[in-house]
């Protein structure tokens, strides 16, 4: 009898980032097959699409003789101060000065395929993929239709009814809305001046996160705050609002992000609820219960309330999706883990 290879299984093989469709399916990138894998719990692998990514040439100057060792902020106080008064250089990649690359290293810099960082699908089944400081738009066949430059690393991407929203990894929130036909920037929110330094010296961790509400509104979480800045998807920076939440009838204090940074912020499909994720050490001052595992913050947008949901999952798990009764996490070594939600 002929031998057949076992199909790709997200529960064991998923890695990297994931995009969640409205039906609850998750789209992963499989680097071994250079394909996007659409997978759903209970149904398994639904589809595979080979994709062609832009080429990336690693410059010789970016290949140091020794890998720099990142240095974190000296204390939680320093980290909190960084969010208020700007990010100190201690939270950026630091290390001993590297020697100039050898001739052999220079000659070994070759053209390769860029590694995708984020991706979303629009209503026309086109793929918008951020990789190597570029925005690649891929057609239904997985082949590039156009490629546009990006000013810095991307933290979050979301697809709206009439545009693509990109939040960059910067000390303070900087957001773009782009046209779905041309990829042109329609409006921006935040200080553009921080992009240049953030591109040259990327942050080690994310400080700001974004999610879209059921009505298309953009919800921005800045730093350690438990409140959201709210942007109208059409008006953008005009008349931004803020929404606050109470936890046990009181406004929660700011978190202490420390060296971990702020975790993902995800909308619960079909519900006016957004979930965030925090390590226990980050939210001791926020009224969170004692927990050995990660804590989910359940933000009810309609009621203006916040609730803490402890999970059995340790630090290193990354929130990537929300099902009807479970939050989906990527395990540190690959594969999936789940935590109950309500």
PDB file of C-alpha atoms in Angstrom, residues 88-248:
ATOM      1  CA  UNK A  88      14.943  54.856  27.685  1.00  0.00           C
ATOM      2  CA  UNK A  89      17.680  53.251  25.656  1.00  0.00           C
ATOM      3  CA  UNK A  90      17.937  50.466  28.242  1.00  0.00           C
ATOM      4  CA  UNK A  91      14.818  48.898  26.683  1.00  0.00           C
ATOM      5  CA  UNK A  92      16.244  48.951  23.182  1.00  0.00           C
ATOM      6  CA  UNK A  93      18.693  46.381  21.789  1.00  0.00           C
ATOM      7  CA  UNK A  94      22.079  47.073  23.357  1.00  0.00           C
ATOM      8  CA  UNK A  95      25.376  45.254  23.531  1.00  0.00           C
ATOM      9  CA  UNK A  96      29.085  45.519  23.151  1.00  0.00           C
ATOM     10  CA  UNK A  97      30.262  47.182  19.948  1.00  0.00           C
ATOM     11  CA  UNK A  98      30.580  44.563  17.250  1.00  0.00           C
ATOM     12  CA  UNK A  99      33.675  44.158  15.138  1.00  0.00           C
ATOM     13  CA  UNK A 100      33.372  44.949  11.454  1.00  0.00           C
ATOM     14  CA  UNK A 101      32.155  41.860   9.546  1.00  0.00           C
ATOM     15  CA  UNK A 102      34.797  39.746   7.918  1.00  0.00           C
ATOM     16  CA  UNK A 103      35.123  39.368   4.176  1.00  0.00           C
ATOM     17  CA  UNK A 104      33.627  35.888   4.424  1.00  0.00           C
ATOM     18  CA  UNK A 105      30.561  37.240   6.254  1.00  0.00           C
ATOM     19  CA  UNK A 106      30.127  40.012   3.710  1.00  0.00           C
ATOM     20  CA  UNK A 107      30.255  37.531   0.852  1.00  0.00           C
ATOM     21  CA  UNK A 108      27.755  35.235   2.598  1.00  0.00           C
ATOM     22  CA  UNK A 109      25.002  37.849   2.525  1.00  0.00           C
ATOM     23  CA  UNK A 110      22.627  36.413  -0.033  1.00  0.00           C
ATOM     24  CA  UNK A 111      19.214  37.079  -1.395  1.00  0.00           C
ATOM     25  CA  UNK A 112      16.529  35.076   0.416  1.00  0.00           C
ATOM     26  CA  UNK A 113      12.816  35.097   1.089  1.00  0.00           C
ATOM     27  CA  UNK A 114      11.458  37.586   3.602  1.00  0.00           C
ATOM     28  CA  UNK A 115       9.798  36.211   6.738  1.00  0.00           C
ATOM     29  CA  UNK A 116       6.166  37.342   7.171  1.00  0.00           C
ATOM     30  CA  UNK A 117       5.336  39.081  10.447  1.00  0.00           C
ATOM     31  CA  UNK A 118       1.587  39.746  10.139  1.00  0.00           C
ATOM     32  CA  UNK A 119      -1.109  38.990   7.564  1.00  0.00           C
ATOM     33  CA  UNK A 120      -4.824  39.616   7.074  1.00  0.00           C
ATOM     34  CA  UNK A 121      -7.365  38.697   4.384  1.00  0.00           C
ATOM     35  CA  UNK A 122      -9.769  41.182   2.838  1.00  0.00           C
ATOM     36  CA  UNK A 123     -13.263  40.543   1.433  1.00  0.00           C
ATOM     37  CA  UNK A 124     -11.744  39.734  -1.982  1.00  0.00           C
ATOM     38  CA  UNK A 125      -9.508  36.968  -0.560  1.00  0.00           C
ATOM     39  CA  UNK A 126      -6.402  39.059  -1.124  1.00  0.00           C
ATOM     40  CA  UNK A 127      -3.649  38.711   1.470  1.00  0.00           C
ATOM     41  CA  UNK A 128      -2.076  41.802   3.024  1.00  0.00           C
ATOM     42  CA  UNK A 129       1.226  40.696   4.487  1.00  0.00           C
ATOM     43  CA  UNK A 130       3.824  42.693   6.404  1.00  0.00           C
ATOM     44  CA  UNK A 131       7.354  41.380   5.983  1.00  0.00           C
ATOM     45  CA  UNK A 132      10.820  42.945   5.939  1.00  0.00           C
ATOM     46  CA  UNK A 133       9.553  46.547   6.280  1.00  0.00           C
ATOM     47  CA  UNK A 134       7.258  46.045   3.283  1.00  0.00           C
ATOM     48  CA  UNK A 135       3.562  45.506   2.718  1.00  0.00           C
ATOM     49  CA  UNK A 136       2.994  42.786   0.159  1.00  0.00           C
ATOM     50  CA  UNK A 137      -0.440  42.386  -1.403  1.00  0.00           C
ATOM     51  CA  UNK A 138      -0.940  38.811  -2.639  1.00  0.00           C
ATOM     52  CA  UNK A 139      -3.746  37.640  -4.910  1.00  0.00           C
ATOM     53  CA  UNK A 140      -5.961  34.576  -4.528  1.00  0.00           C
ATOM     54  CA  UNK A 141      -3.191  32.508  -6.105  1.00  0.00           C
ATOM     55  CA  UNK A 142      -0.666  33.585  -3.480  1.00  0.00           C
ATOM     56  CA  UNK A 143       1.394  35.613  -5.956  1.00  0.00           C
ATOM     57  CA  UNK A 144       2.354  39.255  -5.256  1.00  0.00           C
ATOM     58  CA  UNK A 145       0.231  41.925  -6.915  1.00  0.00           C
ATOM     59  CA  UNK A 146       2.099  44.878  -5.445  1.00  0.00           C
ATOM     60  CA  UNK A 147       4.638  45.669  -2.731  1.00  0.00           C
ATOM     61  CA  UNK A 148       4.741  48.894  -0.729  1.00  0.00           C
ATOM     62  CA  UNK A 149       7.361  50.178   1.745  1.00  0.00           C
ATOM     63  CA  UNK A 150       6.552  50.354   5.463  1.00  0.00           C
ATOM     64  CA  UNK A 151       8.149  52.935   7.782  1.00  0.00           C
ATOM     65  CA  UNK A 152       8.758  50.610  10.789  1.00  0.00           C
ATOM     66  CA  UNK A 153       8.014  47.183  12.251  1.00  0.00           C
ATOM     67  CA  UNK A 154       4.327  46.297  12.481  1.00  0.00           C
ATOM     68  CA  UNK A 155       2.789  45.478  15.870  1.00  0.00           C
ATOM     69  CA  UNK A 156      -0.849  44.840  14.874  1.00  0.00           C
ATOM     70  CA  UNK A 157      -2.853  44.615  11.648  1.00  0.00           C
ATOM     71  CA  UNK A 158      -6.632  44.539  11.243  1.00  0.00           C
ATOM     72  CA  UNK A 159      -8.935  44.546   8.253  1.00  0.00           C
ATOM     73  CA  UNK A 160     -12.004  46.777   8.323  1.00  0.00           C
ATOM     74  CA  UNK A 161     -14.961  47.206   5.996  1.00  0.00           C
ATOM     75  CA  UNK A 162     -13.220  49.871   3.927  1.00  0.00           C
ATOM     76  CA  UNK A 163      -9.575  49.846   4.920  1.00  0.00           C
ATOM     77  CA  UNK A 164      -6.511  48.199   6.387  1.00  0.00           C
ATOM     78  CA  UNK A 165      -5.340  49.354   9.825  1.00  0.00           C
ATOM     79  CA  UNK A 166      -1.655  49.094  10.764  1.00  0.00           C
ATOM     80  CA  UNK A 167      -0.291  49.823  14.235  1.00  0.00           C
ATOM     81  CA  UNK A 168       3.487  50.180  14.314  1.00  0.00           C
ATOM     82  CA  UNK A 169       5.884  49.144  17.079  1.00  0.00           C
ATOM     83  CA  UNK A 170       6.662  52.604  18.472  1.00  0.00           C
ATOM     84  CA  UNK A 171       6.933  54.042  22.022  1.00  0.00           C
ATOM     85  CA  UNK A 172       3.622  55.863  21.631  1.00  0.00           C
ATOM     86  CA  UNK A 173       0.776  54.657  19.381  1.00  0.00           C
ATOM     87  CA  UNK A 174       1.151  55.401  15.677  1.00  0.00           C
ATOM     88  CA  UNK A 175      -1.600  54.074  13.428  1.00  0.00           C
ATOM     89  CA  UNK A 176      -2.300  54.162   9.693  1.00  0.00           C
ATOM     90  CA  UNK A 177      -5.445  53.449   7.731  1.00  0.00           C
ATOM     91  CA  UNK A 178      -4.730  52.327   4.156  1.00  0.00           C
ATOM     92  CA  UNK A 179      -6.929  52.079   1.102  1.00  0.00           C
ATOM     93  CA  UNK A 180      -7.868  48.505   0.136  1.00  0.00           C
ATOM     94  CA  UNK A 181      -7.592  49.234  -3.589  1.00  0.00           C
ATOM     95  CA  UNK A 182      -4.216  50.967  -3.751  1.00  0.00           C
ATOM     96  CA  UNK A 183      -2.613  50.529  -0.331  1.00  0.00           C
ATOM     97  CA  UNK A 184      -2.274  54.327  -0.076  1.00  0.00           C
ATOM     98  CA  UNK A 185      -2.399  55.927   3.375  1.00  0.00           C
ATOM     99  CA  UNK A 186      -5.825  57.487   4.021  1.00  0.00           C
ATOM    100  CA  UNK A 187      -5.156  58.917   7.478  1.00  0.00           C
ATOM    101  CA  UNK A 188      -2.745  58.566  10.385  1.00  0.00           C
ATOM    102  CA  UNK A 189      -2.991  58.915  14.152  1.00  0.00           C
ATOM    103  CA  UNK A 190      -0.054  59.661  16.447  1.00  0.00           C
ATOM    104  CA  UNK A 191       3.387  61.244  16.252  1.00  0.00           C
ATOM    105  CA  UNK A 192       5.094  60.331  12.975  1.00  0.00           C
ATOM    106  CA  UNK A 193       8.466  61.640  14.195  1.00  0.00           C
ATOM    107  CA  UNK A 194       9.062  58.486  16.291  1.00  0.00           C
ATOM    108  CA  UNK A 195       9.041  56.194  13.236  1.00  0.00           C
ATOM    109  CA  UNK A 196      12.594  56.962  12.145  1.00  0.00           C
ATOM    110  CA  UNK A 197      14.227  55.941  15.430  1.00  0.00           C
ATOM    111  CA  UNK A 198      11.903  52.954  15.864  1.00  0.00           C
ATOM    112  CA  UNK A 199      12.888  51.676  12.420  1.00  0.00           C
ATOM    113  CA  UNK A 200      16.614  52.123  13.061  1.00  0.00           C
ATOM    114  CA  UNK A 201      16.523  50.666  16.592  1.00  0.00           C
ATOM    115  CA  UNK A 202      13.406  48.489  17.032  1.00  0.00           C
ATOM    116  CA  UNK A 203      11.792  48.048  20.452  1.00  0.00           C
ATOM    117  CA  UNK A 204      12.284  44.689  22.103  1.00  0.00           C
ATOM    118  CA  UNK A 205       8.645  44.430  23.228  1.00  0.00           C
ATOM    119  CA  UNK A 206       5.323  45.889  22.154  1.00  0.00           C
ATOM    120  CA  UNK A 207       3.911  48.682  24.288  1.00  0.00           C
ATOM    121  CA  UNK A 208       0.694  49.523  22.430  1.00  0.00           C
ATOM    122  CA  UNK A 209      -2.002  47.270  20.976  1.00  0.00           C
ATOM    123  CA  UNK A 210      -5.063  47.593  18.718  1.00  0.00           C
ATOM    124  CA  UNK A 211      -8.381  45.832  18.086  1.00  0.00           C
ATOM    125  CA  UNK A 212     -11.498  46.611  16.049  1.00  0.00           C
ATOM    126  CA  UNK A 213     -14.972  46.673  17.564  1.00  0.00           C
ATOM    127  CA  UNK A 214     -18.062  45.124  16.008  1.00  0.00           C
ATOM    128  CA  UNK A 215     -19.015  48.540  14.586  1.00  0.00           C
ATOM    129  CA  UNK A 216     -15.581  49.000  12.995  1.00  0.00           C
ATOM    130  CA  UNK A 217     -14.301  51.450  15.611  1.00  0.00           C
ATOM    131  CA  UNK A 218     -10.581  51.271  16.365  1.00  0.00           C
ATOM    132  CA  UNK A 219      -9.662  50.639  20.007  1.00  0.00           C
ATOM    133  CA  UNK A 220      -6.104  51.553  20.990  1.00  0.00           C
ATOM    134  CA  UNK A 221      -4.497  50.443  24.253  1.00  0.00           C
ATOM    135  CA  UNK A 222      -1.572  52.710  25.111  1.00  0.00           C
ATOM    136  CA  UNK A 223       1.146  51.362  27.333  1.00  0.00           C
ATOM    137  CA  UNK A 224       0.013  50.268  30.791  1.00  0.00           C
ATOM    138  CA  UNK A 225      -3.360  52.011  30.666  1.00  0.00           C
ATOM    139  CA  UNK A 226      -6.578  50.024  31.168  1.00  0.00           C
ATOM    140  CA  UNK A 227      -8.526  52.578  29.130  1.00  0.00           C
ATOM    141  CA  UNK A 228      -8.848  52.648  25.341  1.00  0.00           C
ATOM    142  CA  UNK A 229      -8.541  55.466  22.850  1.00  0.00           C
ATOM    143  CA  UNK A 230     -11.405  55.119  20.362  1.00  0.00           C
ATOM    144  CA  UNK A 231     -11.120  56.240  16.732  1.00  0.00           C
ATOM    145  CA  UNK A 232     -13.918  56.426  14.192  1.00  0.00           C
ATOM    146  CA  UNK A 233     -12.793  54.370  11.157  1.00  0.00           C
ATOM    147  CA  UNK A 234     -13.831  57.142   8.739  1.00  0.00           C
ATOM    148  CA  UNK A 235     -12.897  60.274  10.719  1.00  0.00           C
ATOM    149  CA  UNK A 236      -9.649  58.854  12.081  1.00  0.00           C
ATOM    150  CA  UNK A 237      -7.791  61.403  14.219  1.00  0.00           C
ATOM    151  CA  UNK A 238     -10.729  63.838  14.205  1.00  0.00           C
ATOM    152  CA  UNK A 239     -12.600  63.820  17.524  1.00  0.00           C
ATOM    153  CA  UNK A 240     -10.920  60.780  19.121  1.00  0.00           C
ATOM    154  CA  UNK A 241     -12.664  59.461  22.207  1.00  0.00           C
ATOM    155  CA  UNK A 242     -11.763  57.433  25.274  1.00  0.00           C
ATOM    156  CA  UNK A 243     -13.545  54.604  26.999  1.00  0.00           C
ATOM    157  CA  UNK A 244     -12.891  53.639  30.616  1.00  0.00           C
ATOM    158  CA  UNK A 245     -13.760  50.426  32.429  1.00  0.00           C
ATOM    159  CA  UNK A 246     -14.642  49.619  36.009  1.00  0.00           C
ATOM    160  CA  UNK A 247     -13.564  46.453  37.793  1.00  0.00           C
ATOM    161  CA  UNK A 248     -15.550  45.672  40.940  1.00  0.00           C
TER     162      UNK A 248
END
